[in-house]
Amino acid sequence: MAKLVLMDHDGAIDDLLSQLLVLTMPDTELIGVTVTPADCYIEPALESAYKLLQLMGREDIPLGRGDYYGINAFPNEWRARPEIINALPMLINLPKSPDPYTYLSAPELIIERLSAATDNVTILMTGPCSNLVLALEQAPELTSKIAEVVWMAGAFRTSGNVQMFQHDGSAEWNVFWDPVSSQKLLTLGLPLTLIPLDVTNNVPVTKQFLSTLATQIDYPLSNLTGQFWALTLDTIPSYHYTYFMWDILATSYLAIPEQFKTERIKASISTRPPNAGQTYLDDNGYELTIATDANTSFFYDYLLEQFKR
């Protein structure tokens, strides 16, 4: 039986690539996608998400619109990337997307999809966790319908990737955007697995990988994903910043968990400056699982194979 997956992402390049990757997984059934207005502007991000569903012939998968805005906004220049995605040659002439304000709100769709599911559902989050927390605050009984939550989030034994005023650099962005909801998530007692910077720092977007992907250009998904990733090489010009496969690595965990090493820990999350959003080991904290290592060569090969489908 296929694994039921409900995905919540925040519309950035790696989130959209992750949505595509889930759609290539033969033993996975994507039952809904919700979008958080974090590393994106919501309207073009929903258009991007819908266009990818069109491309894969899966317009039947419902989309949910995130209306909640977190505490610490992503920089505006990062959030505009879906505008470029929507203009790529393989996407620009697809039929018009629905009005984004006709979609259910993200918490409403999460509640609806969990309620209707015939089996327990894996939640994949590649952006902040706010939509899931809002949904479970409204319908706490639905925690019993969740098989696992896989979240690209946190930095435990490495530095964070937040470079902002009044911050010490210890936090990862998905947690920092809404540290209050992030801490609430830990208290819910869900089967929670985090894929933190500790492992995603090992999978940069490299020109060598893009060169290999380009040899598969006759495959439409290889062509499209190569264009997506090419946009990341100068994606953050204001910082000396490397673009990693943060969300893609977390997404691959659904299909190749045996290629990851994990550890059961207790942790907490700071909710205020100067380390708002910091995820840290805490003997008095909440139990969860974190990935500590991944077979990176297998991972890169896996991506190349999936995008030949």
Short mmCIF file of C-alpha atoms in Angstrom, two decimals:
data_model
loop_
_atom_site.label_atom_id
_atom_site.label_comp_id
_atom_site.label_asym_id
_atom_site.label_seq_id
_atom_site.Cartn_x
_atom_site.Cartn_y
_atom_site.Cartn_z
CA MET A 1 0.00 0.00 0.00
CA ALA A 2 1.28 3.44 -0.90
CA LYS A 3 2.47 5.73 1.87
CA LEU A 4 0.05 8.66 2.27
CA VAL A 5 1.93 11.97 2.34
CA LEU A 6 0.66 15.45 3.10
CA MET A 7 3.24 18.12 2.20
CA ASP A 8 3.62 21.61 3.60
CA HIS A 9 6.24 23.81 1.93
CA ASP A 10 7.08 27.49 1.60
CA GLY A 11 7.43 27.94 -2.13
CA ALA A 12 11.19 28.35 -2.53
CA ILE A 13 13.18 26.64 -5.28
CA ASP A 14 14.13 23.67 -3.15
CA ASP A 15 10.56 23.31 -1.85
CA LEU A 16 9.18 23.15 -5.37
CA LEU A 17 11.88 20.67 -6.37
CA SER A 18 10.86 18.62 -3.34
CA GLN A 19 7.24 18.64 -4.49
CA LEU A 20 8.38 17.28 -7.84
CA LEU A 21 10.50 14.63 -6.14
CA VAL A 22 7.56 13.35 -4.09
CA LEU A 23 5.54 13.05 -7.29
CA THR A 24 8.20 10.73 -8.76
CA MET A 25 8.07 8.30 -5.82
CA PRO A 26 6.20 5.15 -6.91
CA ASP A 27 5.21 3.99 -3.43
CA THR A 28 4.00 7.39 -2.23
CA GLU A 29 0.57 8.97 -2.63
CA LEU A 30 0.59 12.76 -2.24
CA ILE A 31 -2.83 13.64 -0.81
CA GLY A 32 -2.43 17.41 -0.48
CA VAL A 33 0.00 20.32 -0.59
CA THR A 34 -0.16 23.40 1.62
CA VAL A 35 2.01 26.46 1.12
CA THR A 36 3.30 28.75 3.87
CA PRO A 37 4.07 32.39 2.94
CA ALA A 38 7.55 32.22 4.44
CA ASP A 39 10.31 31.96 1.81
CA CYS A 40 7.84 33.07 -0.87
CA TYR A 41 5.01 35.41 -1.73
CA ILE A 42 1.93 33.25 -1.51
CA GLU A 43 0.23 34.01 -4.84
CA PRO A 44 3.13 33.17 -7.20
CA ALA A 45 4.14 30.25 -4.99
CA LEU A 46 0.69 28.69 -5.28
CA GLU A 47 0.87 29.24 -9.03
CA SER A 48 4.22 27.43 -9.12
CA ALA A 49 2.89 24.56 -7.01
CA TYR A 50 -0.14 24.19 -9.27
CA LYS A 51 1.94 24.34 -12.46
CA LEU A 52 4.09 21.48 -11.20
CA LEU A 53 0.97 19.44 -10.49
CA GLN A 54 -0.21 20.24 -14.04
CA LEU A 55 3.12 19.16 -15.46
CA MET A 56 2.82 15.81 -13.70
CA GLY A 57 -0.86 15.37 -14.58
CA ARG A 58 -1.89 15.61 -10.92
CA GLU A 59 -4.19 18.62 -10.78
CA ASP A 60 -6.45 16.41 -8.64
CA ILE A 61 -4.16 16.97 -5.65
CA PRO A 62 -5.64 19.83 -3.59
CA LEU A 63 -3.66 22.92 -2.61
CA GLY A 64 -4.06 24.92 0.61
CA ARG A 65 -3.21 28.58 1.08
CA GLY A 66 -1.24 29.65 4.14
CA ASP A 67 -2.58 32.89 5.62
CA TYR A 68 -0.44 33.02 8.75
CA TYR A 69 2.70 35.15 8.68
CA GLY A 70 5.50 34.28 11.07
CA ILE A 71 7.40 36.35 13.55
CA ASN A 72 10.66 36.79 11.61
CA ALA A 73 10.19 37.44 7.88
CA PHE A 74 12.45 36.01 5.20
CA PRO A 75 14.24 38.66 3.09
CA ASN A 76 12.05 39.99 0.27
CA GLU A 77 14.56 39.16 -2.47
CA TRP A 78 14.45 35.47 -1.51
CA ARG A 79 10.66 35.43 -1.47
CA ALA A 80 10.34 36.60 -5.08
CA ARG A 81 11.86 33.47 -6.63
CA PRO A 82 8.55 31.83 -7.65
CA GLU A 83 8.00 34.75 -10.06
CA ILE A 84 11.07 33.54 -11.97
CA ILE A 85 10.03 29.89 -11.73
CA ASN A 86 6.66 30.66 -13.30
CA ALA A 87 8.40 32.23 -16.30
CA LEU A 88 10.59 29.22 -17.11
CA PRO A 89 10.02 27.86 -20.64
CA MET A 90 8.39 24.61 -19.51
CA LEU A 91 5.95 26.39 -17.20
CA ILE A 92 5.10 29.81 -18.63
CA ASN A 93 2.55 28.63 -21.21
CA LEU A 94 0.72 26.08 -19.08
CA PRO A 95 -3.01 26.74 -18.64
CA LYS A 96 -3.91 29.46 -16.16
CA SER A 97 -3.83 28.48 -12.51
CA PRO A 98 -6.90 28.91 -10.26
CA ASP A 99 -7.43 32.07 -8.23
CA PRO A 100 -5.28 31.43 -5.12
CA TYR A 101 -8.05 32.81 -2.90
CA THR A 102 -10.41 30.02 -3.90
CA TYR A 103 -8.25 27.47 -2.05
CA LEU A 104 -8.98 26.31 1.47
CA SER A 105 -6.73 27.80 4.09
CA ALA A 106 -3.76 25.57 4.85
CA PRO A 107 -4.96 24.51 8.35
CA GLU A 108 -8.41 23.74 6.91
CA LEU A 109 -6.93 21.54 4.20
CA ILE A 110 -4.68 19.72 6.68
CA ILE A 111 -7.71 19.01 8.87
CA GLU A 112 -9.79 17.88 5.89
CA ARG A 113 -7.08 15.61 4.45
CA LEU A 114 -6.22 13.99 7.80
CA SER A 115 -9.89 13.45 8.60
CA ALA A 116 -10.57 11.81 5.24
CA ALA A 117 -7.43 9.65 5.14
CA THR A 118 -8.02 5.91 5.11
CA ASP A 119 -4.65 5.24 6.73
CA ASN A 120 -2.22 7.18 8.90
CA VAL A 121 -0.47 10.01 7.10
CA THR A 122 3.18 11.09 6.91
CA ILE A 123 3.54 14.87 7.13
CA LEU A 124 6.46 16.29 5.15
CA MET A 125 7.38 19.88 6.03
CA THR A 126 10.08 21.71 4.10
CA GLY A 127 9.16 25.15 5.42
CA PRO A 128 8.03 26.37 8.85
CA CYS A 129 5.66 24.24 10.90
CA SER A 130 3.01 26.88 11.63
CA ASN A 131 0.22 25.47 9.45
CA LEU A 132 0.43 22.04 11.08
CA VAL A 133 0.46 23.53 14.58
CA LEU A 134 -2.55 25.74 13.77
CA ALA A 135 -4.44 22.73 12.39
CA LEU A 136 -3.75 20.53 15.41
CA GLU A 137 -4.70 23.32 17.80
CA GLN A 138 -8.12 23.34 16.11
CA ALA A 139 -8.41 19.54 15.87
CA PRO A 140 -6.06 17.91 18.41
CA GLU A 141 -7.74 14.52 17.95
CA LEU A 142 -6.11 14.28 14.51
CA THR A 143 -2.68 13.67 16.04
CA SER A 144 -3.70 10.00 16.06
CA LYS A 145 -3.88 10.07 12.23
CA ILE A 146 -0.22 11.09 11.86
CA ALA A 147 2.28 8.28 11.22
CA GLU A 148 5.34 10.54 11.25
CA VAL A 149 6.32 14.17 10.79
CA VAL A 150 9.47 14.67 8.71
CA TRP A 151 10.69 18.26 8.98
CA MET A 152 13.67 19.98 7.39
CA ALA A 153 14.56 22.08 10.40
CA GLY A 154 17.11 22.90 13.05
CA ALA A 155 20.83 22.96 13.71
CA PHE A 156 22.07 20.96 16.68
CA ARG A 157 25.82 20.42 16.54
CA THR A 158 26.57 23.02 13.89
CA SER A 159 25.96 26.75 13.46
CA GLY A 160 22.68 28.06 12.07
CA ASN A 161 22.05 29.85 8.77
CA VAL A 162 20.25 32.95 10.07
CA GLN A 163 22.31 36.09 9.50
CA MET A 164 20.22 38.92 10.88
CA PHE A 165 20.48 41.84 13.27
CA GLN A 166 19.90 40.93 16.92
CA HIS A 167 20.71 37.30 16.27
CA ASP A 168 23.71 35.19 17.22
CA GLY A 169 23.59 32.93 14.15
CA SER A 170 22.56 29.78 16.01
CA ALA A 171 19.17 29.19 14.34
CA GLU A 172 17.98 27.59 11.12
CA TRP A 173 15.50 29.63 9.05
CA ASN A 174 12.46 27.30 9.08
CA VAL A 175 12.49 27.36 12.88
CA PHE A 176 13.44 31.05 13.19
CA TRP A 177 10.48 32.20 11.05
CA ASP A 178 8.10 31.11 13.81
CA PRO A 179 10.00 29.91 16.88
CA VAL A 180 6.86 29.96 19.04
CA SER A 181 5.01 27.46 16.84
CA SER A 182 8.22 25.44 16.50
CA GLN A 183 8.45 25.01 20.27
CA LYS A 184 4.73 24.17 20.41
CA LEU A 185 5.29 21.42 17.84
CA LEU A 186 7.75 19.70 20.16
CA THR A 187 5.15 19.62 22.95
CA LEU A 188 2.54 17.76 20.88
CA GLY A 189 4.15 14.36 21.32
CA LEU A 190 4.16 13.57 17.60
CA PRO A 191 6.55 11.03 16.02
CA LEU A 192 8.87 13.79 14.84
CA THR A 193 12.02 13.40 12.71
CA LEU A 194 14.13 16.45 11.93
CA ILE A 195 16.56 16.66 9.03
CA PRO A 196 18.77 19.50 10.31
CA LEU A 197 21.63 21.56 8.92
CA ASP A 198 23.96 19.02 10.50
CA VAL A 199 23.28 16.74 7.50
CA THR A 200 22.02 19.13 4.81
CA ASN A 201 25.36 20.98 5.01
CA ASN A 202 26.84 17.93 3.29
CA VAL A 203 24.76 18.27 0.10
CA PRO A 204 25.53 21.55 -1.69
CA VAL A 205 24.26 22.31 -5.17
CA THR A 206 27.47 21.83 -7.15
CA LYS A 207 28.32 22.55 -10.76
CA GLN A 208 29.51 18.96 -11.05
CA PHE A 209 26.04 17.70 -10.11
CA LEU A 210 24.39 20.17 -12.50
CA SER A 211 26.76 19.10 -15.27
CA THR A 212 25.78 15.47 -14.80
CA LEU A 213 22.10 16.38 -14.66
CA ALA A 214 22.51 18.28 -17.94
CA THR A 215 23.57 15.07 -19.69
CA GLN A 216 19.98 13.93 -19.09
CA ILE A 217 18.45 16.99 -20.75
CA ASP A 218 16.25 14.84 -23.04
CA TYR A 219 14.26 13.84 -19.96
CA PRO A 220 11.78 16.66 -19.24
CA LEU A 221 12.18 16.52 -15.46
CA SER A 222 15.97 16.58 -15.70
CA ASN A 223 15.70 19.59 -18.02
CA LEU A 224 13.33 21.43 -15.67
CA THR A 225 15.12 20.63 -12.43
CA GLY A 226 18.42 21.67 -13.99
CA GLN A 227 16.88 25.07 -14.75
CA PHE A 228 15.57 25.33 -11.18
CA TRP A 229 18.93 24.54 -9.62
CA ALA A 230 20.84 26.82 -12.00
CA LEU A 231 18.87 29.71 -10.47
CA THR A 232 20.41 28.96 -7.07
CA LEU A 233 24.03 29.65 -7.97
CA ASP A 234 23.59 33.38 -7.34
CA THR A 235 20.38 33.19 -5.38
CA ILE A 236 21.57 35.13 -2.35
CA PRO A 237 24.03 37.71 -3.68
CA SER A 238 23.98 39.78 -0.50
CA TYR A 239 25.71 37.03 1.51
CA HIS A 240 28.60 34.66 1.01
CA TYR A 241 26.11 31.86 1.07
CA THR A 242 26.01 28.35 -0.37
CA TYR A 243 22.74 26.91 -1.60
CA PHE A 244 22.30 23.42 -0.20
CA MET A 245 19.77 20.73 -1.02
CA TRP A 246 18.06 21.32 2.32
CA ASP A 247 14.53 20.31 1.43
CA ILE A 248 15.41 17.75 -1.22
CA LEU A 249 17.49 15.78 1.27
CA ALA A 250 14.65 15.84 3.80
CA THR A 251 12.20 14.73 1.11
CA SER A 252 14.43 11.84 0.04
CA TYR A 253 14.16 10.49 3.60
CA LEU A 254 10.63 9.35 2.69
CA ALA A 255 12.02 6.98 0.04
CA ILE A 256 15.51 6.05 1.24
CA PRO A 257 15.47 6.22 5.07
CA GLU A 258 18.01 3.40 5.22
CA GLN A 259 20.61 5.80 3.77
CA PHE A 260 20.37 8.02 6.88
CA LYS A 261 21.79 7.66 10.37
CA THR A 262 19.49 8.93 13.09
CA GLU A 263 19.65 9.57 16.80
CA ARG A 264 16.97 9.82 19.46
CA ILE A 265 17.46 13.00 21.51
CA LYS A 266 15.75 15.45 23.83
CA ALA A 267 15.63 19.05 22.62
CA SER A 268 14.08 22.46 23.10
CA ILE A 269 13.76 25.62 21.01
CA SER A 270 14.51 29.17 22.08
CA THR A 271 11.69 31.61 21.36
CA ARG A 272 13.42 34.97 21.91
CA PRO A 273 16.55 36.92 20.90
CA PRO A 274 19.46 36.70 20.63
CA ASN A 275 19.02 33.00 19.77
CA ALA A 276 15.35 32.85 18.71
CA GLY A 277 14.75 29.63 16.83
CA GLN A 278 17.83 27.86 18.11
CA THR A 279 17.27 24.11 18.43
CA TYR A 280 19.41 22.73 21.22
CA LEU A 281 19.97 19.50 23.10
CA ASP A 282 18.21 19.63 26.46
CA ASP A 283 17.93 16.80 28.99
CA ASN A 284 14.71 18.41 30.21
CA GLY A 285 13.35 18.88 26.69
CA TYR A 286 11.13 16.86 24.35
CA GLU A 287 11.94 13.57 22.66
CA LEU A 288 12.43 13.53 18.91
CA THR A 289 14.62 11.95 16.26
CA ILE A 290 17.27 13.80 14.28
CA ALA A 291 19.26 12.72 11.26
CA THR A 292 22.98 12.85 11.98
CA ASP A 293 24.44 11.58 8.70
CA ALA A 294 23.40 10.57 5.19
CA ASN A 295 24.94 8.63 2.32
CA THR A 296 25.49 11.64 0.09
CA SER A 297 26.79 9.82 -3.00
CA PHE A 298 23.76 7.52 -2.94
CA PHE A 299 21.53 10.58 -2.51
CA TYR A 300 22.92 12.41 -5.56
CA ASP A 301 22.61 9.24 -7.66
CA TYR A 302 19.06 8.76 -6.43
CA LEU A 303 18.09 12.26 -7.60
CA LEU A 304 19.59 11.70 -11.03
CA GLU A 305 17.63 8.48 -11.41
CA GLN A 306 14.33 9.92 -10.16
CA PHE A 307 14.46 12.85 -12.54
CA LYS A 308 14.88 10.50 -15.50
CA ARG A 309 11.30 9.31 -14.95
#
